[in-house]
Every structure is written in structure tokens, then in C-alpha cells.
PDB file of C-alpha atoms in Angstrom:
ATOM      1  CA  MET A   1     100.459 118.820 -91.803  1.00  0.00           C
ATOM      2  CA  VAL A   2     103.551 117.571 -90.036  1.00  0.00           C
ATOM      3  CA  ILE A   3     103.337 117.552 -86.257  1.00  0.00           C
ATOM      4  CA  ARG A   4     106.717 117.788 -84.544  1.00  0.00           C
ATOM      5  CA  ASN A   5     107.061 116.217 -81.159  1.00  0.00           C
ATOM      6  CA  ASN A   6     108.242 118.432 -78.313  1.00  0.00           C
ATOM      7  CA  GLU A   7     111.499 116.567 -77.928  1.00  0.00           C
ATOM      8  CA  ASN A   8     114.139 117.836 -75.591  1.00  0.00           C
ATOM      9  CA  LEU A   9     117.334 118.378 -77.519  1.00  0.00           C
ATOM     10  CA  TYR A  10     119.512 118.666 -74.429  1.00  0.00           C
ATOM     11  CA  SER A  11     118.753 115.185 -73.136  1.00  0.00           C
ATOM     12  CA  LYS A  12     119.994 113.671 -76.442  1.00  0.00           C
ATOM     13  CA  ALA A  13     123.080 115.879 -76.774  1.00  0.00           C
ATOM     14  CA  PRO A  14     126.458 115.296 -75.119  1.00  0.00           C
ATOM     15  CA  LYS A  15     126.721 116.217 -71.472  1.00  0.00           C
ATOM     16  CA  CYS A  16     128.805 119.330 -72.195  1.00  0.00           C
ATOM     17  CA  HIS A  17     129.565 121.581 -75.161  1.00  0.00           C
ATOM     18  CA  ILE A  18     132.990 122.253 -76.620  1.00  0.00           C
ATOM     19  CA  PRO A  19     134.201 125.850 -77.029  1.00  0.00           C
ATOM     20  CA  GLY A  20     132.837 127.373 -80.226  1.00  0.00           C
ATOM     21  CA  TYR A  21     129.313 126.055 -79.791  1.00  0.00           C
ATOM     22  CA  THR A  22     126.972 128.810 -81.058  1.00  0.00           C
ATOM     23  CA  GLY A  23     123.642 127.295 -80.064  1.00  0.00           C
ATOM     24  CA  PHE A  24     121.523 128.271 -77.115  1.00  0.00           C
ATOM     25  CA  CYS A  25     122.542 127.099 -73.679  1.00  0.00           C
ATOM     26  CA  PRO A  26     120.182 128.049 -70.829  1.00  0.00           C
ATOM     27  CA  GLN A  27     121.536 130.135 -67.937  1.00  0.00           C
ATOM     28  CA  LEU A  28     125.006 130.301 -69.516  1.00  0.00           C
ATOM     29  CA  LYS A  29     125.285 134.080 -69.219  1.00  0.00           C
ATOM     30  CA  PHE A  30     124.720 133.847 -65.461  1.00  0.00           C
ATOM     31  CA  THR A  31     127.601 131.381 -64.955  1.00  0.00           C
ATOM     32  CA  ILE A  32     131.018 132.940 -64.416  1.00  0.00           C
ATOM     33  CA  GLY A  33     134.361 131.752 -63.134  1.00  0.00           C
ATOM     34  CA  LYS A  34     134.336 128.413 -64.954  1.00  0.00           C
ATOM     35  CA  THR A  35     135.366 127.085 -68.332  1.00  0.00           C
ATOM     36  CA  PHE A  36     132.863 126.715 -71.141  1.00  0.00           C
ATOM     37  CA  GLY A  37     132.743 122.961 -70.665  1.00  0.00           C
ATOM     38  CA  HIS A  38     132.099 123.115 -66.920  1.00  0.00           C
ATOM     39  CA  ALA A  39     129.498 125.850 -67.380  1.00  0.00           C
ATOM     40  CA  THR A  40     127.538 123.879 -69.967  1.00  0.00           C
ATOM     41  CA  GLU A  41     127.939 120.734 -67.879  1.00  0.00           C
ATOM     42  CA  LYS A  42     126.171 122.477 -65.023  1.00  0.00           C
ATOM     43  CA  SER A  43     123.235 123.328 -67.272  1.00  0.00           C
ATOM     44  CA  PHE A  44     122.723 119.603 -67.982  1.00  0.00           C
ATOM     45  CA  LYS A  45     123.032 118.479 -64.358  1.00  0.00           C
ATOM     46  CA  ASP A  46     120.981 121.175 -62.638  1.00  0.00           C
ATOM     47  CA  ASP A  47     117.345 120.144 -62.203  1.00  0.00           C
ATOM     48  CA  GLU A  48     116.120 123.735 -62.184  1.00  0.00           C
ATOM     49  CA  ILE A  49     117.844 124.541 -65.487  1.00  0.00           C
ATOM     50  CA  ASN A  50     117.196 121.268 -67.288  1.00  0.00           C
ATOM     51  CA  PRO A  51     114.072 119.617 -65.787  1.00  0.00           C
ATOM     52  CA  TYR A  52     113.713 117.073 -68.648  1.00  0.00           C
ATOM     53  CA  LEU A  53     116.454 114.729 -67.432  1.00  0.00           C
ATOM     54  CA  THR A  54     115.327 111.309 -66.316  1.00  0.00           C
ATOM     55  CA  ASN A  55     116.213 109.840 -62.952  1.00  0.00           C
ATOM     56  CA  THR A  56     118.683 107.438 -64.562  1.00  0.00           C
ATOM     57  CA  GLU A  57     120.477 110.262 -66.369  1.00  0.00           C
ATOM     58  CA  LYS A  58     120.645 112.306 -63.169  1.00  0.00           C
ATOM     59  CA  THR A  59     122.170 109.410 -61.277  1.00  0.00           C
ATOM     60  CA  LEU A  60     124.757 108.757 -63.987  1.00  0.00           C
ATOM     61  CA  LEU A  61     125.703 112.417 -64.186  1.00  0.00           C
ATOM     62  CA  ARG A  62     126.133 112.690 -60.439  1.00  0.00           C
ATOM     63  CA  ARG A  63     128.365 109.604 -60.412  1.00  0.00           C
ATOM     64  CA  LYS A  64     130.430 110.767 -63.355  1.00  0.00           C
ATOM     65  CA  TYR A  65     130.578 114.475 -62.503  1.00  0.00           C
ATOM     66  CA  PRO A  66     130.290 114.889 -58.721  1.00  0.00           C
ATOM     67  CA  ALA A  67     130.079 118.395 -57.364  1.00  0.00           C
ATOM     68  CA  PHE A  68     133.110 120.150 -55.942  1.00  0.00           C
ATOM     69  CA  GLU A  69     131.801 119.899 -52.394  1.00  0.00           C
ATOM     70  CA  GLU A  70     131.236 116.143 -52.807  1.00  0.00           C
ATOM     71  CA  ARG A  71     134.735 115.528 -54.199  1.00  0.00           C
ATOM     72  CA  LEU A  72     136.467 117.297 -51.318  1.00  0.00           C
ATOM     73  CA  GLN A  73     134.024 116.632 -48.529  1.00  0.00           C
ATOM     74  CA  ASN A  74     136.041 113.820 -46.921  1.00  0.00           C
ATOM     75  CA  ASN A  75     139.288 115.824 -46.851  1.00  0.00           C
ATOM     76  CA  ASN A  76     137.894 119.328 -46.324  1.00  0.00           C
ATOM     77  CA  ASP A  77     135.898 118.453 -43.235  1.00  0.00           C
ATOM     78  CA  GLN A  78     138.959 117.058 -41.527  1.00  0.00           C
ATOM     79  CA  ILE A  79     141.183 119.958 -42.556  1.00  0.00           C
ATOM     80  CA  LEU A  80     138.675 122.606 -41.491  1.00  0.00           C
ATOM     81  CA  GLU A  81     138.029 120.777 -38.231  1.00  0.00           C
ATOM     82  CA  ARG A  82     141.717 121.023 -37.396  1.00  0.00           C
ATOM     83  CA  ARG A  83     141.682 124.720 -38.274  1.00  0.00           C
ATOM     84  CA  ARG A  84     138.544 125.308 -36.252  1.00  0.00           C
ATOM     85  CA  ASN A  85     140.085 123.794 -33.119  1.00  0.00           C
ATOM     86  CA  SER A  86     143.218 125.959 -33.295  1.00  0.00           C
ATOM     87  CA  PRO A  87     143.514 128.368 -30.327  1.00  0.00           C
ATOM     88  CA  GLY A  88     144.549 131.355 -32.444  1.00  0.00           C
ATOM     89  CA  ASN A  89     142.019 130.859 -35.221  1.00  0.00           C
ATOM     90  CA  ILE A  90     140.424 134.110 -36.374  1.00  0.00           C
ATOM     91  CA  PHE A  91     138.447 132.533 -39.220  1.00  0.00           C
ATOM     92  CA  GLN A  92     135.080 131.360 -37.994  1.00  0.00           C
ATOM     93  CA  GLU A  93     132.663 129.108 -39.800  1.00  0.00           C
ATOM     94  CA  ASN A  94     129.938 131.742 -40.085  1.00  0.00           C
ATOM     95  CA  MET A  95     131.925 134.401 -41.910  1.00  0.00           C
ATOM     96  CA  ILE A  96     129.653 137.175 -43.164  1.00  0.00           C
ATOM     97  CA  SER A  97     130.018 139.055 -46.421  1.00  0.00           C
ATOM     98  CA  GLY A  98     131.983 142.285 -46.268  1.00  0.00           C
ATOM     99  CA  TYR A  99     134.982 140.958 -44.316  1.00  0.00           C
ATOM    100  CA  THR A 100     137.942 143.113 -45.410  1.00  0.00           C
ATOM    101  CA  GLY A 101     140.733 141.199 -43.699  1.00  0.00           C
ATOM    102  CA  CYS A 102     143.235 138.871 -45.341  1.00  0.00           C
ATOM    103  CA  ILE A 103     141.914 135.513 -46.514  1.00  0.00           C
ATOM    104  CA  PRO A 104     144.696 133.278 -47.914  1.00  0.00           C
ATOM    105  CA  CYS A 105     144.281 131.904 -51.450  1.00  0.00           C
ATOM    106  CA  LEU A 106     141.214 134.094 -51.984  1.00  0.00           C
ATOM    107  CA  GLN A 107     142.421 135.195 -55.418  1.00  0.00           C
ATOM    108  CA  ASN A 108     142.088 131.640 -56.757  1.00  0.00           C
ATOM    109  CA  TYR A 109     138.299 131.486 -56.383  1.00  0.00           C
ATOM    110  CA  HIS A 110     135.512 133.583 -57.835  1.00  0.00           C
ATOM    111  CA  GLY A 111     132.021 133.239 -59.219  1.00  0.00           C
ATOM    112  CA  GLN A 112     130.602 131.770 -55.990  1.00  0.00           C
ATOM    113  CA  THR A 113     129.081 132.996 -52.778  1.00  0.00           C
ATOM    114  CA  PHE A 114     131.329 134.477 -50.118  1.00  0.00           C
ATOM    115  CA  ARG A 115     130.816 131.500 -47.808  1.00  0.00           C
ATOM    116  CA  ASN A 116     131.856 128.959 -50.454  1.00  0.00           C
ATOM    117  CA  ILE A 117     134.831 131.057 -51.553  1.00  0.00           C
ATOM    118  CA  TRP A 118     135.988 131.407 -47.958  1.00  0.00           C
ATOM    119  CA  ARG A 119     135.653 127.675 -47.343  1.00  0.00           C
ATOM    120  CA  ASP A 120     137.503 126.658 -50.510  1.00  0.00           C
ATOM    121  CA  SER A 121     140.332 129.180 -50.117  1.00  0.00           C
ATOM    122  CA  LEU A 122     140.895 128.314 -46.460  1.00  0.00           C
ATOM    123  CA  THR A 123     140.870 124.608 -47.289  1.00  0.00           C
ATOM    124  CA  GLU A 124     143.475 125.114 -49.987  1.00  0.00           C
ATOM    125  CA  PHE A 125     145.653 127.121 -47.605  1.00  0.00           C
ATOM    126  CA  GLU A 126     145.503 124.436 -44.916  1.00  0.00           C
ATOM    127  CA  TYR A 127     146.186 121.723 -47.466  1.00  0.00           C
ATOM    128  CA  ASN A 128     149.284 123.594 -48.662  1.00  0.00           C
ATOM    129  CA  GLN A 129     150.499 123.924 -45.078  1.00  0.00           C
ATOM    130  CA  ILE A 130     150.081 120.202 -44.481  1.00  0.00           C
ATOM    131  CA  LYS A 131     151.832 119.367 -47.747  1.00  0.00           C
ATOM    132  CA  ASN A 132     154.780 121.651 -46.951  1.00  0.00           C
ATOM    133  CA  ASN A 133     155.189 120.149 -43.494  1.00  0.00           C
ATOM    134  CA  LEU A 134     155.114 116.669 -45.006  1.00  0.00           C
ATOM    135  CA  ARG A 135     157.955 117.606 -47.326  1.00  0.00           C
ATOM    136  CA  ARG A 136     159.960 118.955 -44.395  1.00  0.00           C
ATOM    137  CA  GLN A 137     159.548 115.676 -42.554  1.00  0.00           C
ATOM    138  CA  GLN A 138     160.716 113.772 -45.616  1.00  0.00           C
ATOM    139  CA  LEU A 139     163.875 115.913 -45.657  1.00  0.00           C
ATOM    140  CA  GLY A 140     164.555 115.133 -42.002  1.00  0.00           C
ATOM    141  CA  PHE A 141     163.528 118.479 -40.560  1.00  0.00           C
ATOM    142  CA  GLU A 142     162.468 118.260 -36.932  1.00  0.00           C
ATOM    143  CA  PRO A 143     160.713 121.282 -35.430  1.00  0.00           C
ATOM    144  CA  SER A 144     161.896 122.362 -32.004  1.00  0.00           C
ATOM    145  CA  SER A 145     158.417 123.157 -30.654  1.00  0.00           C
ATOM    146  CA  LYS A 146     155.895 120.662 -29.375  1.00  0.00           C
ATOM    147  CA  VAL A 147     153.971 118.810 -32.034  1.00  0.00           C
ATOM    148  CA  CYS A 148     150.592 117.122 -32.177  1.00  0.00           C
ATOM    149  CA  ASP A 149     149.505 114.182 -34.349  1.00  0.00           C
ATOM    150  CA  ILE A 150     146.784 114.817 -36.908  1.00  0.00           C
ATOM    151  CA  LYS A 151     145.293 112.183 -39.163  1.00  0.00           C
ATOM    152  CA  CYS A 152     145.034 113.415 -42.736  1.00  0.00           C
ATOM    153  CA  HIS A 153     144.482 111.407 -45.900  1.00  0.00           C
ATOM    154  CA  SER A 154     146.288 108.086 -45.422  1.00  0.00           C
ATOM    155  CA  GLY A 155     148.872 108.904 -42.747  1.00  0.00           C
ATOM    156  CA  PHE A 156     149.724 110.896 -39.640  1.00  0.00           C
ATOM    157  CA  LEU A 157     151.284 114.342 -39.827  1.00  0.00           C
ATOM    158  CA  LYS A 158     153.112 116.175 -37.068  1.00  0.00           C
ATOM    159  CA  LEU A 159     152.377 119.885 -37.105  1.00  0.00           C
ATOM    160  CA  PRO A 160     153.549 122.495 -34.586  1.00  0.00           C
ATOM    161  CA  GLU A 161     150.948 123.653 -32.146  1.00  0.00           C
ATOM    162  CA  VAL A 162     149.528 127.102 -32.720  1.00  0.00           C
ATOM    163  CA  PRO A 163     150.518 129.338 -29.763  1.00  0.00           C
ATOM    164  CA  THR A 164     147.712 130.848 -27.747  1.00  0.00           C
ATOM    165  CA  LEU A 165     147.386 134.622 -28.063  1.00  0.00           C
ATOM    166  CA  SER A 166     147.798 136.367 -24.709  1.00  0.00           C
ATOM    167  CA  MET A 167     145.381 139.213 -24.038  1.00  0.00           C
ATOM    168  CA  THR A 168     147.170 140.416 -20.868  1.00  0.00           C
ATOM    169  CA  GLN A 169     149.651 143.265 -20.774  1.00  0.00           C
ATOM    170  CA  THR A 170     153.233 142.001 -20.793  1.00  0.00           C
ATOM    171  CA  ALA A 171     155.254 145.194 -21.377  1.00  0.00           C
ATOM    172  CA  PRO A 172     155.951 147.455 -18.359  1.00  0.00           C
ATOM    173  CA  ASP A 173     154.654 150.989 -18.171  1.00  0.00           C
ATOM    174  CA  PHE A 174     157.036 153.563 -19.603  1.00  0.00           C
ATOM    175  CA  LEU A 175     158.349 156.223 -17.221  1.00  0.00           C
ATOM    176  CA  PRO A 176     158.212 159.879 -18.281  1.00  0.00           C
ATOM    177  CA  PHE A 177     161.392 161.111 -19.956  1.00  0.00           C
ATOM    178  CA  TYR A 178     162.734 164.592 -19.288  1.00  0.00           C
ATOM    179  CA  SER A 179     165.465 165.973 -21.518  1.00  0.00           C
ATOM    180  CA  LYS A 180     168.011 168.550 -20.389  1.00  0.00           C
ATOM    181  CA  SER A 181     167.506 170.511 -23.588  1.00  0.00           C
ATOM    182  CA  GLN A 182     163.738 170.389 -23.322  1.00  0.00           C
ATOM    183  CA  THR A 183     162.081 173.543 -24.611  1.00  0.00           C
ATOM    184  CA  ARG A 184     159.443 175.322 -22.611  1.00  0.00           C
ATOM    185  CA  PRO A 185     155.790 175.329 -23.657  1.00  0.00           C
ATOM    186  CA  HIS A 186     154.732 177.506 -26.542  1.00  0.00           C
ATOM    187  CA  VAL A 187     154.220 181.140 -25.575  1.00  0.00           C
ATOM    188  CA  SER A 188     152.900 183.849 -27.865  1.00  0.00           C
ATOM    189  CA  VAL A 189     155.584 186.154 -29.230  1.00  0.00           C
ATOM    190  CA  LEU A 190     153.623 189.147 -27.911  1.00  0.00           C
ATOM    191  CA  GLN A 191     153.938 187.792 -24.361  1.00  0.00           C
ATOM    192  CA  ARG A 192     157.693 187.176 -24.497  1.00  0.00           C
ATOM    193  CA  ASP A 193     160.229 189.570 -22.988  1.00  0.00           C
ATOM    194  CA  ASN A 194     162.260 191.883 -25.179  1.00  0.00           C
ATOM    195  CA  ILE A 195     165.464 190.086 -24.228  1.00  0.00           C
ATOM    196  CA  ASP A 196     164.077 186.762 -25.402  1.00  0.00           C
ATOM    197  CA  PRO A 197     165.844 185.763 -28.672  1.00  0.00           C
ATOM    198  CA  GLN A 198     162.767 183.754 -29.722  1.00  0.00           C
ATOM    199  CA  LYS A 199     160.617 186.874 -29.960  1.00  0.00           C
ATOM    200  CA  TYR A 200     160.203 187.034 -33.744  1.00  0.00           C
ATOM    201  CA  HIS A 201     158.139 185.590 -36.593  1.00  0.00           C
ATOM    202  CA  ILE A 202     159.579 183.123 -39.069  1.00  0.00           C
ATOM    203  CA  PRO A 203     159.624 184.011 -42.791  1.00  0.00           C
ATOM    204  CA  GLY A 204     156.296 183.228 -44.419  1.00  0.00           C
ATOM    205  CA  TYR A 205     154.157 184.437 -41.516  1.00  0.00           C
ATOM    206  CA  ALA A 206     151.056 186.006 -43.093  1.00  0.00           C
ATOM    207  CA  GLY A 207     149.543 187.540 -39.958  1.00  0.00           C
ATOM    208  CA  PHE A 208     149.651 191.149 -38.784  1.00  0.00           C
ATOM    209  CA  VAL A 209     152.858 192.402 -37.166  1.00  0.00           C
ATOM    210  CA  PRO A 210     152.476 195.764 -35.389  1.00  0.00           C
ATOM    211  CA  ARG A 211     155.061 198.472 -36.149  1.00  0.00           C
ATOM    212  CA  TYR A 212     156.569 196.391 -38.938  1.00  0.00           C
ATOM    213  CA  ARG A 213     155.735 198.489 -41.999  1.00  0.00           C
ATOM    214  CA  PRO A 214     158.186 201.412 -41.437  1.00  0.00           C
ATOM    215  CA  LEU A 215     161.160 199.054 -40.917  1.00  0.00           C
ATOM    216  CA  ILE A 216     163.310 198.031 -43.893  1.00  0.00           C
ATOM    217  CA  GLY A 217     166.854 196.978 -44.694  1.00  0.00           C
ATOM    218  CA  ARG A 218     167.214 193.752 -42.662  1.00  0.00           C
ATOM    219  CA  VAL A 219     166.041 190.162 -42.690  1.00  0.00           C
ATOM    220  CA  TYR A 220     162.498 189.302 -41.684  1.00  0.00           C
ATOM    221  CA  PRO A 221     163.239 187.783 -38.215  1.00  0.00           C
ATOM    222  CA  GLU A 222     165.257 190.856 -37.144  1.00  0.00           C
ATOM    223  CA  LEU A 223     162.617 193.266 -38.421  1.00  0.00           C
ATOM    224  CA  THR A 224     159.797 191.450 -36.634  1.00  0.00           C
ATOM    225  CA  HIS A 225     161.872 191.283 -33.432  1.00  0.00           C
ATOM    226  CA  GLN A 226     162.443 195.030 -33.490  1.00  0.00           C
ATOM    227  CA  ALA A 227     158.802 195.758 -34.331  1.00  0.00           C
ATOM    228  CA  LEU A 228     157.489 193.519 -31.545  1.00  0.00           C
ATOM    229  CA  CYS A 229     159.876 195.015 -28.989  1.00  0.00           C
ATOM    230  CA  GLN A 230     158.765 198.512 -29.978  1.00  0.00           C
ATOM    231  CA  PHE A 231     155.119 197.535 -29.700  1.00  0.00           C
ATOM    232  CA  THR A 232     155.696 195.965 -26.264  1.00  0.00           C
ATOM    233  CA  ASP A 233     157.389 199.137 -24.977  1.00  0.00           C
ATOM    234  CA  GLU A 234     154.488 201.279 -26.176  1.00  0.00           C
ATOM    235  CA  MET A 235     151.946 199.040 -24.491  1.00  0.00           C
ATOM    236  CA  GLU A 236     153.888 199.111 -21.209  1.00  0.00           C
ATOM    237  CA  ARG A 237     154.086 202.915 -21.248  1.00  0.00           C
ATOM    238  CA  ARG A 238     150.368 203.130 -21.927  1.00  0.00           C
ATOM    239  CA  GLU A 239     149.592 200.833 -19.012  1.00  0.00           C
ATOM    240  CA  MET A 240     151.831 202.844 -16.652  1.00  0.00           C
ATOM    241  CA  LYS A 241     150.226 206.170 -17.586  1.00  0.00           C
ATOM    242  CA  PRO A 242     147.524 207.088 -15.012  1.00  0.00           C
ATOM    243  CA  THR A 243     144.042 207.565 -16.319  1.00  0.00           C
ATOM    244  CA  SER A 244     141.112 209.347 -14.730  1.00  0.00           C
ATOM    245  CA  ALA A 245     137.520 208.482 -15.339  1.00  0.00           C
ATOM    246  CA  ALA A 246     135.252 211.498 -15.716  1.00  0.00           C
ATOM    247  CA  ALA A 247     131.505 211.311 -15.927  1.00  0.00           C
ATOM    248  CA  CYS A 248     130.026 212.839 -19.035  1.00  0.00           C
ATOM    249  CA  GLU A 249     126.659 214.481 -18.936  1.00  0.00           C
ATOM    250  CA  SER A 250     124.300 213.553 -21.694  1.00  0.00           C
ATOM    251  CA  LYS A 251     121.798 216.040 -23.061  1.00  0.00           C
ATOM    252  CA  LYS A 252     118.219 215.283 -22.314  1.00  0.00           C
ATOM    253  CA  GLY A 253     115.569 215.343 -24.972  1.00  0.00           C
ATOM    254  CA  LEU A 254     115.847 214.991 -28.702  1.00  0.00           C
ATOM    255  CA  VAL A 255     119.057 215.977 -30.388  1.00  0.00           C
ATOM    256  CA  GLU A 256     118.633 217.763 -33.708  1.00  0.00           C
ATOM    257  CA  THR A 257     120.571 216.054 -36.449  1.00  0.00           C
ATOM    258  CA  TYR A 258     120.909 217.391 -39.949  1.00  0.00           C
ATOM    259  CA  ILE A 259     121.014 214.981 -42.850  1.00  0.00           C
ATOM    260  CA  TYR A 260     121.279 217.496 -45.663  1.00  0.00           C
ATOM    261  CA  PRO A 261     124.179 219.947 -46.002  1.00  0.00           C
ATOM    262  CA  GLU A 262     123.561 223.394 -44.571  1.00  0.00           C
ATOM    263  CA  LYS A 263     124.877 225.630 -47.344  1.00  0.00           C
ATOM    264  CA  SER A 264     125.498 223.320 -50.267  1.00  0.00           C
ATOM    265  CA  SER A 265     123.755 220.750 -52.384  1.00  0.00           C
ATOM    266  CA  ILE A 266     124.033 216.958 -52.271  1.00  0.00           C
ATOM    267  CA  VAL A 267     126.739 215.402 -54.376  1.00  0.00           C
ATOM    268  CA  PRO A 268     125.840 212.839 -57.050  1.00  0.00           C
ATOM    269  CA  MET A 269     125.581 209.129 -56.174  1.00  0.00           C
ATOM    270  CA  TYR A 270     123.663 209.956 -53.009  1.00  0.00           C
ATOM    271  CA  THR A 271     121.335 206.995 -52.401  1.00  0.00           C
ATOM    272  CA  GLY A 272     119.208 208.419 -49.616  1.00  0.00           C
ATOM    273  CA  HIS A 273     115.733 209.927 -49.849  1.00  0.00           C
ATOM    274  CA  ILE A 274     115.304 213.491 -51.115  1.00  0.00           C
ATOM    275  CA  PRO A 275     111.731 214.806 -50.772  1.00  0.00           C
ATOM    276  CA  GLY A 276     110.283 216.253 -53.989  1.00  0.00           C
ATOM    277  CA  LEU A 277     113.183 215.130 -56.185  1.00  0.00           C
ATOM    278  CA  ARG A 278     111.035 213.031 -58.490  1.00  0.00           C
ATOM    279  CA  ASP A 279     108.995 216.133 -59.419  1.00  0.00           C
ATOM    280  CA  SER A 280     112.101 218.097 -60.420  1.00  0.00           C
ATOM    281  CA  PHE A 281     113.745 217.615 -63.771  1.00  0.00           C
ATOM    282  CA  GLY A 282     115.824 219.507 -66.314  1.00  0.00           C
ATOM    283  CA  LYS A 283     118.646 220.311 -63.885  1.00  0.00           C
ATOM    284  CA  THR A 284     121.571 218.556 -62.301  1.00  0.00           C
ATOM    285  CA  LEU A 285     121.303 216.766 -58.982  1.00  0.00           C
ATOM    286  CA  GLY A 286     123.154 219.563 -57.239  1.00  0.00           C
ATOM    287  CA  ASN A 287     120.842 222.295 -58.562  1.00  0.00           C
ATOM    288  CA  ASN A 288     117.709 220.269 -57.852  1.00  0.00           C
ATOM    289  CA  THR A 289     118.701 219.533 -54.249  1.00  0.00           C
ATOM    290  CA  TYR A 290     119.693 223.165 -53.702  1.00  0.00           C
ATOM    291  CA  ASP A 291     116.308 224.408 -54.914  1.00  0.00           C
ATOM    292  CA  ILE A 292     114.453 221.770 -52.909  1.00  0.00           C
ATOM    293  CA  ARG A 293     116.348 222.753 -49.724  1.00  0.00           C
ATOM    294  CA  ASN A 294     115.434 226.424 -50.149  1.00  0.00           C
ATOM    295  CA  GLN A 295     111.818 225.504 -50.813  1.00  0.00           C
ATOM    296  CA  LEU A 296     111.630 223.387 -47.653  1.00  0.00           C
ATOM    297  CA  ILE A 297     113.153 226.219 -45.620  1.00  0.00           C
ATOM    298  CA  ASN A 298     110.629 228.719 -46.951  1.00  0.00           C
ATOM    299  CA  GLU A 299     107.745 226.382 -46.136  1.00  0.00           C
ATOM    300  CA  GLY A 300     109.064 225.913 -42.594  1.00  0.00           C
ATOM    301  CA  ILE A 301     109.531 222.162 -42.911  1.00  0.00           C
ATOM    302  CA  ILE A 302     113.242 222.281 -42.070  1.00  0.00           C
ATOM    303  CA  LYS A 303     115.225 224.911 -40.181  1.00  0.00           C
ATOM    304  CA  TYR A 304     118.893 225.817 -40.504  1.00  0.00           C
TER     305      TYR A 304
END
């Protein structure tokens, strides 16, 4: 029986795989935003993914393939420190996830946490600004505003100072403006006078217009104007007519009301209650109700 030693294949293999490798690579499906070589390289360097690496191999890998934060730590700290000390800086160090504002160069980074993406994109933006200003100085461009010296990389750069945002009100209060052709406030067409030319409804009005139906032969605004004027005149005459209030005497006691017709039968489709109807059959509804009415009169139940 051949006993095979539990030998780690990854410690003997190269420190990254080339594209087209079809073997198993741990945690590869959870790594996004990087090339195949960088993704497999991470699986060899990470202690949690590949715990079989020796201390010597870990040290060599860290020296040969330093992390992104280690490669840019010397420059990024200085660039972000300059950005952090700017008076008008809206980007804080503790940016939380869910920020929907504009972050420059954000589209160039993905597959990381929001904090790392924000830090890398802002660092790239500041680096581009410094590089552009350096090119302007090489061309002999001198900014007119005050400048401050900042040490970056191997030399000094002169960048314009960021102006401080003023939170006080600088614009004067606007005075009210009154136009000579200013229209009066909106008044209902029913409350306008008959001589008012604006007393009409525009075409497309779907509401009720009193006295409009008998009028024909003209455009809609003229018809509604005439109908509204006629309705206003009728309401004014009704208000001017004197009225007298007379007291009405109500009858005391019960008032006899008759549900059933006095000298005829009930028409079909009647949905009320008819006593004794379910015991009558073989006739129409009219004949049955007529016979039932006569029977109730003879028994003295109802009186007509």
C-alpha cells in the first residue's frame, strides 16, 4: 500500500497562475476587480487562504509583491494630509457607505470596501491635480492668486490656496416688484360681474355650466359667458323677491301610510315583502297580489 504524504501543492507551485489555468485555486470566485494573475497571487500571499506558507516564503512574497497600501503609503499620506487640511474640503476621512455625492476617479476602482475605494480614488485625483500644476509651472504659467508651498515626492510644488466657503448672506434682500399690467387675484366666474369680459370657461372645461345646454351656434367661450350671465340674473331676481316664512302645523299621532296600491295589483320586479305570496302559485304576480289584497281586507288586517 502506497502512502502519499499530505504535501501542499501551492507552496511548490509558482507564486501566481497564468490565464488558462484550469486547476483549483482557493477563494478565487470571491475575488473580483483584479486580473487572474493578481487574484491568484493573493491566494498565495494571504495567510488565511494559504496557511501552509513558511515564514521565509511569506517574507519573500511581501518584499517582492508589497500590498497596494504599502506601495503608496509614503505618497498617499502626504497627499491626503494636504487635502484634509484644505478649508473647503467636503471629503472627510471617515466616509460612510451610502454617500451619493460625486467622488472623483471613483469609476477606476472596484472590488474593495467603500473606505478603500474612496481613499484610492481621492488620492489619484489629488495626484493628478499636483501633476497638472507641475506641468503648468514647467510651461511658465504663474497663477495670479496666492500660493502655498507643499512638499511632494522629491520637490516643492506651488498650488493655489483653496478659498474658504462663506456661510453668511452676501446678496441683498429683493424688494417686491409690482407690474402695471398685473392681473387681479383669481375670482370664480360665478362671482364676476356680467360686464366682466373674463366671465367664461375656456374650451375643455368638463364641469357643470348652468343654462348652457339650450344655447347653440357660437363658440364655447361666448356660450358659457351668455349662460353664466343668464344664471347670475336669475339668482339676483330670486334674492330680491321677498319671501315669507309660515309655520306649518304637523299632525299629531301616527300617520297612516299605504304600501300596497289601493285598487290595483303590484307590478312585477317588486322586491318588497308580500304576506302570503309564497303560499300562492299558478297565477301571475299581479293576480296573486290582487287576491291577497282582497283576502287581507276581508280578514280586517288592512283597511282601504
